[in-house]
JSON list of C-alpha atoms in Angstrom, two decimals:
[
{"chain": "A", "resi": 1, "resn": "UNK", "atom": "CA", "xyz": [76.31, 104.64, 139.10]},
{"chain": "A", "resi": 2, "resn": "UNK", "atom": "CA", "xyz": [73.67, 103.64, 136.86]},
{"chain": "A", "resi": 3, "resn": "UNK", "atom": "CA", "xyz": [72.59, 107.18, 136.17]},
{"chain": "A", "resi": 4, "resn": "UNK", "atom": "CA", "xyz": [76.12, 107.68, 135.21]},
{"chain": "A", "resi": 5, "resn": "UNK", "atom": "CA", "xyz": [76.66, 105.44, 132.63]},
{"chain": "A", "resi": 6, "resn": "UNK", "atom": "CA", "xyz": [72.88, 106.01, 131.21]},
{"chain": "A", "resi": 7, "resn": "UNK", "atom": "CA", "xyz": [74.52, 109.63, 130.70]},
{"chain": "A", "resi": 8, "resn": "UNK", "atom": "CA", "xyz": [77.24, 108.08, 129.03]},
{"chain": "A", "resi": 9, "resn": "UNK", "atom": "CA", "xyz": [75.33, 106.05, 127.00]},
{"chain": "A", "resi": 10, "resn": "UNK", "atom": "CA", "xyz": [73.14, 109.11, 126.00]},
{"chain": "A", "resi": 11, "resn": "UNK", "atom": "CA", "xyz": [76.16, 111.38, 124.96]},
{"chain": "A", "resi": 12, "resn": "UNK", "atom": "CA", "xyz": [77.39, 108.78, 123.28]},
{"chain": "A", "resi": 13, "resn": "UNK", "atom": "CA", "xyz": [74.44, 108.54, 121.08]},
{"chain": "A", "resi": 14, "resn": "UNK", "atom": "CA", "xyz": [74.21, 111.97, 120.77]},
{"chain": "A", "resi": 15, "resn": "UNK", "atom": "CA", "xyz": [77.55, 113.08, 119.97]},
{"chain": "A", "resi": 16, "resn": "UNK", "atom": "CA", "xyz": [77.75, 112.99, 115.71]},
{"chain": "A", "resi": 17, "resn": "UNK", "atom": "CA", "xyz": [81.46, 110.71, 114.89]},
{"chain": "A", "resi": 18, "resn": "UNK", "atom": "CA", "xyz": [84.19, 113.09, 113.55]},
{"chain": "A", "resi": 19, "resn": "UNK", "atom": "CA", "xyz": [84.91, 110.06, 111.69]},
{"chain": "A", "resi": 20, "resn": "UNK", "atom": "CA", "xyz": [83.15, 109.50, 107.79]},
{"chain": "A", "resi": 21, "resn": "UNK", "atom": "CA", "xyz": [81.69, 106.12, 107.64]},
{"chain": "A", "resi": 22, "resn": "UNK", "atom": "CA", "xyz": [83.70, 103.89, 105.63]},
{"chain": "A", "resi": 23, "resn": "UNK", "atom": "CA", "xyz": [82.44, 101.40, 103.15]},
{"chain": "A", "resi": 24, "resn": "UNK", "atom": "CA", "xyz": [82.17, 97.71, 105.20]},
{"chain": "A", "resi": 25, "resn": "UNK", "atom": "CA", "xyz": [85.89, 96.22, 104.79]},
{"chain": "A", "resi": 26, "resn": "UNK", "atom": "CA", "xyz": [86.51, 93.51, 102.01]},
{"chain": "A", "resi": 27, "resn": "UNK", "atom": "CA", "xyz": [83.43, 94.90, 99.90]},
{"chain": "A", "resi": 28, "resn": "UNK", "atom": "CA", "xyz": [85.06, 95.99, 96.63]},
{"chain": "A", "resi": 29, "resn": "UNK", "atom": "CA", "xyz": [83.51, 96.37, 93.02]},
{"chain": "A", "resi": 30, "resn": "UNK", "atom": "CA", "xyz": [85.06, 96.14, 90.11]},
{"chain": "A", "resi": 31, "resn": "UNK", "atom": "CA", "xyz": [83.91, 96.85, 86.51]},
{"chain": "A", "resi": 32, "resn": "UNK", "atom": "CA", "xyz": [84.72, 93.82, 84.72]},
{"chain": "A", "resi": 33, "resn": "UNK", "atom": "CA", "xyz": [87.10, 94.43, 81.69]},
{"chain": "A", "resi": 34, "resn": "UNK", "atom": "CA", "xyz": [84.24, 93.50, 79.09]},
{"chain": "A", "resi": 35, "resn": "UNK", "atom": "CA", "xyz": [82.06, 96.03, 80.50]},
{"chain": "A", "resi": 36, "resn": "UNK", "atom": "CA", "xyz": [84.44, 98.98, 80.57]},
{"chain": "A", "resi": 37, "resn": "UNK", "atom": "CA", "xyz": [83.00, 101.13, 77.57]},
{"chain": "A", "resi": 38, "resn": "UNK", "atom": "CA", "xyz": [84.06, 104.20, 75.27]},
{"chain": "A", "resi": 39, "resn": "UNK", "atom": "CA", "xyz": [82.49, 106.52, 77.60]},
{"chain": "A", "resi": 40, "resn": "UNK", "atom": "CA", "xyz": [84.50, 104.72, 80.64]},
{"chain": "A", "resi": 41, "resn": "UNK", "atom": "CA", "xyz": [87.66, 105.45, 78.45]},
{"chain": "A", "resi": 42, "resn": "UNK", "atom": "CA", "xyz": [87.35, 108.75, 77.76]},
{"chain": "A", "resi": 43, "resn": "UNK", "atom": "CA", "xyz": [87.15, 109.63, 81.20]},
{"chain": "A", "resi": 44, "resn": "UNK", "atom": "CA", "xyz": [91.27, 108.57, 81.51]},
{"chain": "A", "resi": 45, "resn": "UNK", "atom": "CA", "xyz": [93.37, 111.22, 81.78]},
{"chain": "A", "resi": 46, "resn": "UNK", "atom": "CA", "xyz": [96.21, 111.22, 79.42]},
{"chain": "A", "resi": 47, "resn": "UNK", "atom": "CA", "xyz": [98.24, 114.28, 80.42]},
{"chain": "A", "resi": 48, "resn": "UNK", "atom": "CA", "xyz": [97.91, 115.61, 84.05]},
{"chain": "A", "resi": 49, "resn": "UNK", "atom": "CA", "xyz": [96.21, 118.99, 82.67]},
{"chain": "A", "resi": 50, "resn": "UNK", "atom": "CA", "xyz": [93.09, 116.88, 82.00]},
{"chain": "A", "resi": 51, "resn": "UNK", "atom": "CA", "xyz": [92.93, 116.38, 86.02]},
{"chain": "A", "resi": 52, "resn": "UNK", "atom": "CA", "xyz": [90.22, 117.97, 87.90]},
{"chain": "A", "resi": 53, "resn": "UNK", "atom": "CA", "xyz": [90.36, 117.62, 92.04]},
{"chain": "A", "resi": 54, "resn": "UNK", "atom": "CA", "xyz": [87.38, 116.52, 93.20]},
{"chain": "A", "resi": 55, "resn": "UNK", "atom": "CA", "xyz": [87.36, 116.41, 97.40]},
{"chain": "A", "resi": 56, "resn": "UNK", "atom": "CA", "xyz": [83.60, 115.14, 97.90]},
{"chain": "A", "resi": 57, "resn": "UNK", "atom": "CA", "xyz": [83.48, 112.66, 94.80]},
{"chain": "A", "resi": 58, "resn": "UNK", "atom": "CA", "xyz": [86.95, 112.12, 92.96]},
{"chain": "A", "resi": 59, "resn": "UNK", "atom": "CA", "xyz": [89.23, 108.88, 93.42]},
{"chain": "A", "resi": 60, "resn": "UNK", "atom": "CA", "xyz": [92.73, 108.53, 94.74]},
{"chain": "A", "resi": 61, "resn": "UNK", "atom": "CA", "xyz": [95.81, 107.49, 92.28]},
{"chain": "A", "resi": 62, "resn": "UNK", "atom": "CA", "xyz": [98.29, 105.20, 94.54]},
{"chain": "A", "resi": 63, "resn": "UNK", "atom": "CA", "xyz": [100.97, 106.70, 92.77]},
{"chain": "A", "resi": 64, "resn": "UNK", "atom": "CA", "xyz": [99.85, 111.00, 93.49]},
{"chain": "A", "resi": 65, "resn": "UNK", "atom": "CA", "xyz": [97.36, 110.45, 96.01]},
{"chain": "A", "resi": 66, "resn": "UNK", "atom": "CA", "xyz": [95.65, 113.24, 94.35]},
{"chain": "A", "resi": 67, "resn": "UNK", "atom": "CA", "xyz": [91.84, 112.76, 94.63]},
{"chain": "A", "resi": 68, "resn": "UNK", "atom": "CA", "xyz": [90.40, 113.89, 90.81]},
{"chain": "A", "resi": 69, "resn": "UNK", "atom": "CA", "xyz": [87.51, 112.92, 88.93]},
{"chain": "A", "resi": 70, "resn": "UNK", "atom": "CA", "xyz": [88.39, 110.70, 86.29]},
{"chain": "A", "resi": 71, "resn": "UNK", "atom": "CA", "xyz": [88.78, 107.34, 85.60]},
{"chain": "A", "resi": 72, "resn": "UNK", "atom": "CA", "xyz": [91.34, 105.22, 87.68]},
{"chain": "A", "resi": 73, "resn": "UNK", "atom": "CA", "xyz": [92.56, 101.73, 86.63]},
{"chain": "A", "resi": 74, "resn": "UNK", "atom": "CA", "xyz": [91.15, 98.84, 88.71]},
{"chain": "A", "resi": 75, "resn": "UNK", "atom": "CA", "xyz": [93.47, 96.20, 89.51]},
{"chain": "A", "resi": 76, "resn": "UNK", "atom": "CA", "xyz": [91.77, 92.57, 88.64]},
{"chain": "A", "resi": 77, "resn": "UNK", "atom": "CA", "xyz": [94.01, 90.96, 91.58]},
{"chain": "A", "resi": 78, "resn": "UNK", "atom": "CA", "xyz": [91.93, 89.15, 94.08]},
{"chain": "A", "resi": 79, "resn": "UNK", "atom": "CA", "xyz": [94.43, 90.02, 96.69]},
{"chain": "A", "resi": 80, "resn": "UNK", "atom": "CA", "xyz": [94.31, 93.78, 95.93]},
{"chain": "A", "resi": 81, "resn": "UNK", "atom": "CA", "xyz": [92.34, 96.13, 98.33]},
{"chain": "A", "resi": 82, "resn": "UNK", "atom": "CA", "xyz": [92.05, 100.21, 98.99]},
{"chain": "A", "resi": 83, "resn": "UNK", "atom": "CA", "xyz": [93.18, 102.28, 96.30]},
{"chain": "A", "resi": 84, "resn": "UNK", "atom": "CA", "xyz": [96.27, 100.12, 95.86]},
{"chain": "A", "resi": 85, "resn": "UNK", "atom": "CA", "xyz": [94.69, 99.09, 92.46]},
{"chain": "A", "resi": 86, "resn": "UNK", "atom": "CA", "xyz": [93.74, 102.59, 91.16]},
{"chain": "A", "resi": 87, "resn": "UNK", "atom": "CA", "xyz": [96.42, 104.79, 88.77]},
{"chain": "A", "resi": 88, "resn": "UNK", "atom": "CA", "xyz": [95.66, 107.75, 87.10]},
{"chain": "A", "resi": 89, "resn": "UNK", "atom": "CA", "xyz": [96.30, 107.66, 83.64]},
{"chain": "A", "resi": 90, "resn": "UNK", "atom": "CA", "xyz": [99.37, 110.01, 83.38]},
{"chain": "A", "resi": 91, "resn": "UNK", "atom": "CA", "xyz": [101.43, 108.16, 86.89]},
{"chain": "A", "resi": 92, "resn": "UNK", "atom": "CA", "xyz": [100.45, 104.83, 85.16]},
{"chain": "A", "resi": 93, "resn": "UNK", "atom": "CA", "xyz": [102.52, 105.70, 82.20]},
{"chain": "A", "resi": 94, "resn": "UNK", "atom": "CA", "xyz": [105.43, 108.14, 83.63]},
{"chain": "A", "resi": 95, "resn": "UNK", "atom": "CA", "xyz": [105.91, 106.10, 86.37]},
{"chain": "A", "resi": 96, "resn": "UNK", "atom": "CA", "xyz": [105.66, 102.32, 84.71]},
{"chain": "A", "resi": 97, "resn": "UNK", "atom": "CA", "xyz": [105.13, 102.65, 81.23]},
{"chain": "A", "resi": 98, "resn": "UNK", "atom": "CA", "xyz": [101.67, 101.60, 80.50]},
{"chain": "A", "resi": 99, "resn": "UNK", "atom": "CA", "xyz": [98.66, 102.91, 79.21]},
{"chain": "A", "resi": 100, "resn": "UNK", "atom": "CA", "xyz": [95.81, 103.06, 81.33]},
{"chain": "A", "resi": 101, "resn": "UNK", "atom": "CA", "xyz": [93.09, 102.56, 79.02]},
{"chain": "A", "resi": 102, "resn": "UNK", "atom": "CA", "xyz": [94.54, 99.48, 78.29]},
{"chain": "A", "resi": 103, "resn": "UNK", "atom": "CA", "xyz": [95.10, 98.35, 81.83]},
{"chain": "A", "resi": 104, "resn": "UNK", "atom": "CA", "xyz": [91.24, 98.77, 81.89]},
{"chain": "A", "resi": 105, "resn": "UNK", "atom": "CA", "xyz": [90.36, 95.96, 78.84]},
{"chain": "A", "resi": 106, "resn": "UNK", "atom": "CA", "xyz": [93.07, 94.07, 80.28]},
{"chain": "A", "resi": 107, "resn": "UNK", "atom": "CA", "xyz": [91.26, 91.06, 82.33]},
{"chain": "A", "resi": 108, "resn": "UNK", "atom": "CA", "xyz": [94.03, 90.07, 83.67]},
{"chain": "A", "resi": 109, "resn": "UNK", "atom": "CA", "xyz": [95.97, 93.68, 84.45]},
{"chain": "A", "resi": 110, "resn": "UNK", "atom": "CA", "xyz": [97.44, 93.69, 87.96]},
{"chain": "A", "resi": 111, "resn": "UNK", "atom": "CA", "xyz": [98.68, 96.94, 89.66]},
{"chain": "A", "resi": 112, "resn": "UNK", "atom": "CA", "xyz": [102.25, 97.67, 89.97]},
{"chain": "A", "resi": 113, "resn": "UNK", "atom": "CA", "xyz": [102.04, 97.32, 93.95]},
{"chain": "A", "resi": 114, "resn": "UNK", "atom": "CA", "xyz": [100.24, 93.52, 93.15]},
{"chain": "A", "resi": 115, "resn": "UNK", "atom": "CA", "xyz": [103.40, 92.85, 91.23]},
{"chain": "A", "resi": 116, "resn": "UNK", "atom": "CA", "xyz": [106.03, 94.10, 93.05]},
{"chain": "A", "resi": 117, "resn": "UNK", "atom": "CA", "xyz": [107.02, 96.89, 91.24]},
{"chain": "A", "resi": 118, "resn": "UNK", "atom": "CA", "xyz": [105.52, 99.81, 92.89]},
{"chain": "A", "resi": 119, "resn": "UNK", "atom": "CA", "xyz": [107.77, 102.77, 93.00]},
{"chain": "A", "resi": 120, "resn": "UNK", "atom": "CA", "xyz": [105.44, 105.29, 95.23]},
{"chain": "A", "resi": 121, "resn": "UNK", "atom": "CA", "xyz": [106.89, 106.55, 98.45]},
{"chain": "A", "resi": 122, "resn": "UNK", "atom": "CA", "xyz": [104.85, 104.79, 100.29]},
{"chain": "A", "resi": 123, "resn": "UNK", "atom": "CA", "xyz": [105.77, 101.14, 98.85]},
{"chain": "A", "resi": 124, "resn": "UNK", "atom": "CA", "xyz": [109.31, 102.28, 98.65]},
{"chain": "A", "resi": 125, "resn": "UNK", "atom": "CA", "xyz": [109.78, 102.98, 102.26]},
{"chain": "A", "resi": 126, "resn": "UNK", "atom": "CA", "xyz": [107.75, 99.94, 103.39]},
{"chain": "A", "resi": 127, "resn": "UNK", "atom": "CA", "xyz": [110.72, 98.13, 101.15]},
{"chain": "A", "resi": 128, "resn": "UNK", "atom": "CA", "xyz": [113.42, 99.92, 102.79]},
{"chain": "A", "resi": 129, "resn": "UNK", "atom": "CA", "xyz": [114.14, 102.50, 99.99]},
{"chain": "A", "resi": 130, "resn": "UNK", "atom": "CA", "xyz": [113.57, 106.04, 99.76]},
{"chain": "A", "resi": 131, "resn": "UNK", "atom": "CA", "xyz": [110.93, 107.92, 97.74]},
{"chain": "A", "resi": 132, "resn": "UNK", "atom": "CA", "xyz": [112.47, 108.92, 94.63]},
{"chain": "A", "resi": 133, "resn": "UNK", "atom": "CA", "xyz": [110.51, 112.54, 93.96]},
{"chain": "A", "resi": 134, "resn": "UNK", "atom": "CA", "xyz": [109.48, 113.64, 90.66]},
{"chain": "A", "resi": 135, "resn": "UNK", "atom": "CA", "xyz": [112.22, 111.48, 88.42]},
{"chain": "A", "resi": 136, "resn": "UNK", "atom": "CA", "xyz": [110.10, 111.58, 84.84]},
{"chain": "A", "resi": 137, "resn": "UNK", "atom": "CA", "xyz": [111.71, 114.42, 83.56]},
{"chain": "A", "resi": 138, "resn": "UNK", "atom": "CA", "xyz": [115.47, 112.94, 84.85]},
{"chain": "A", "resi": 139, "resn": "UNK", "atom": "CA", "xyz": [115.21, 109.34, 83.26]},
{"chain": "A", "resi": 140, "resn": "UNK", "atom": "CA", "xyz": [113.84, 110.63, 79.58]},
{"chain": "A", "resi": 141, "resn": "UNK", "atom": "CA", "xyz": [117.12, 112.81, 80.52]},
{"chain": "A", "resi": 142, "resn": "UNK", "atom": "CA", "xyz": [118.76, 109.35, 80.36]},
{"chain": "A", "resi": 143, "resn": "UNK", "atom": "CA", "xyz": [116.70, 108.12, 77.36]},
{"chain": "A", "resi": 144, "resn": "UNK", "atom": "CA", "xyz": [114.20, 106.24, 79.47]},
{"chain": "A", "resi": 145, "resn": "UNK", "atom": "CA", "xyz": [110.70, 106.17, 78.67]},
{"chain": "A", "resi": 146, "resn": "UNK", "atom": "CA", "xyz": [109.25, 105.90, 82.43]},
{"chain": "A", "resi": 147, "resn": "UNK", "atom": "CA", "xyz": [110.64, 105.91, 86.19]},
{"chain": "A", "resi": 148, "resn": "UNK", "atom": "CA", "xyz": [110.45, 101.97, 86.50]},
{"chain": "A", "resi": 149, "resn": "UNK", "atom": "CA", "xyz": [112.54, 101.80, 83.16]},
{"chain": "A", "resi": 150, "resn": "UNK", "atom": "CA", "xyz": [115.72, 103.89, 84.65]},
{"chain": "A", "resi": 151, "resn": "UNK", "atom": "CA", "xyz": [114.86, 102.86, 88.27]},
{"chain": "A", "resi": 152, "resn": "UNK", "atom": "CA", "xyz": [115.50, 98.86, 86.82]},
{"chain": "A", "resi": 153, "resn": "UNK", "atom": "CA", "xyz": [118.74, 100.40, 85.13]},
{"chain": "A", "resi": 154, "resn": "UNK", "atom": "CA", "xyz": [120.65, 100.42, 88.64]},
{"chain": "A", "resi": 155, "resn": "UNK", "atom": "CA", "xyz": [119.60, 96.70, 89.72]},
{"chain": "A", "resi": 156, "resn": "UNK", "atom": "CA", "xyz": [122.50, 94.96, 89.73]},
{"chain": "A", "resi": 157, "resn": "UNK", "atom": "CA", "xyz": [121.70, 91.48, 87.83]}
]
């Protein structure tokens, strides 16, 4: 028996994880707003054109999911975690409005799932609503500038 489990114990060790290691939970950095610079700004997308995928290095939106290499915003919320914080520059303003660049000076920017405004599928269904697709193009339609704009124009008050 104890042959057995020294075995075990041996394959164990052996055998590589199929899992990548993951950064230790609750460690998080975040460029403070005064020390986001020009360079750091340029790197925002502004039209989803600019977006290059990037599988090994890149960073997540919330919004697409879409892992590309530029510059995400960073949500300043203590209670924020994962990529729950991070927008691409063209969802950030289709979807809500707002200009990423600025959500970067902004000490005090939280992210749209921080203030309860999310409209990803992901947040929608954990709210009980269904994903909405690719709406931009229907709500300027409609004379909206972004989804959350003609999304608020059904709440009844």
């Amino acid at each position: 028996e104890d042959e057995e489990e020294e075995e075990e114990e041996e394959y164990t060790r052996l055998t590589p994880s199929k899992r990548k290691p993951r950064a230790p939970s609750g460690v998080r950095y975040i460029k403070p707003a005064d020390e986001v610079t020009e360079e750091d700004l340029e790197l925002v997308a502004t039209h989803v054109s600019e977006k290059r995928y990037d599988s090994a290095e890149g960073t997540s939106c919330h919004q697409c999911r879409q892992k590309t290499s530029d510059m995400k915003t960073s949500c300043r919320s203590k209670e924020c975690f994962g990529v729950r914080g991070q927008f691409c520059g063209p969802c950030l303003r289709n979807r809500y409005g707002e200009d990423a660049k600025e959500a970067l000076k902004d000490p005090a920017w939280s992210c749209p799932p921080c203030r309860g405004i999310c409209n990803c599928s992901f947040c929608r269904k954990k709210n009980g609503r269904g994903a909405t697709g690719i709406l931009i193009h229907i709500a300027r339609e409609h004379g909206f500038p972004d989804v959350n704009s003609y999304l608020n124009s059904f709440k009844k008050n």
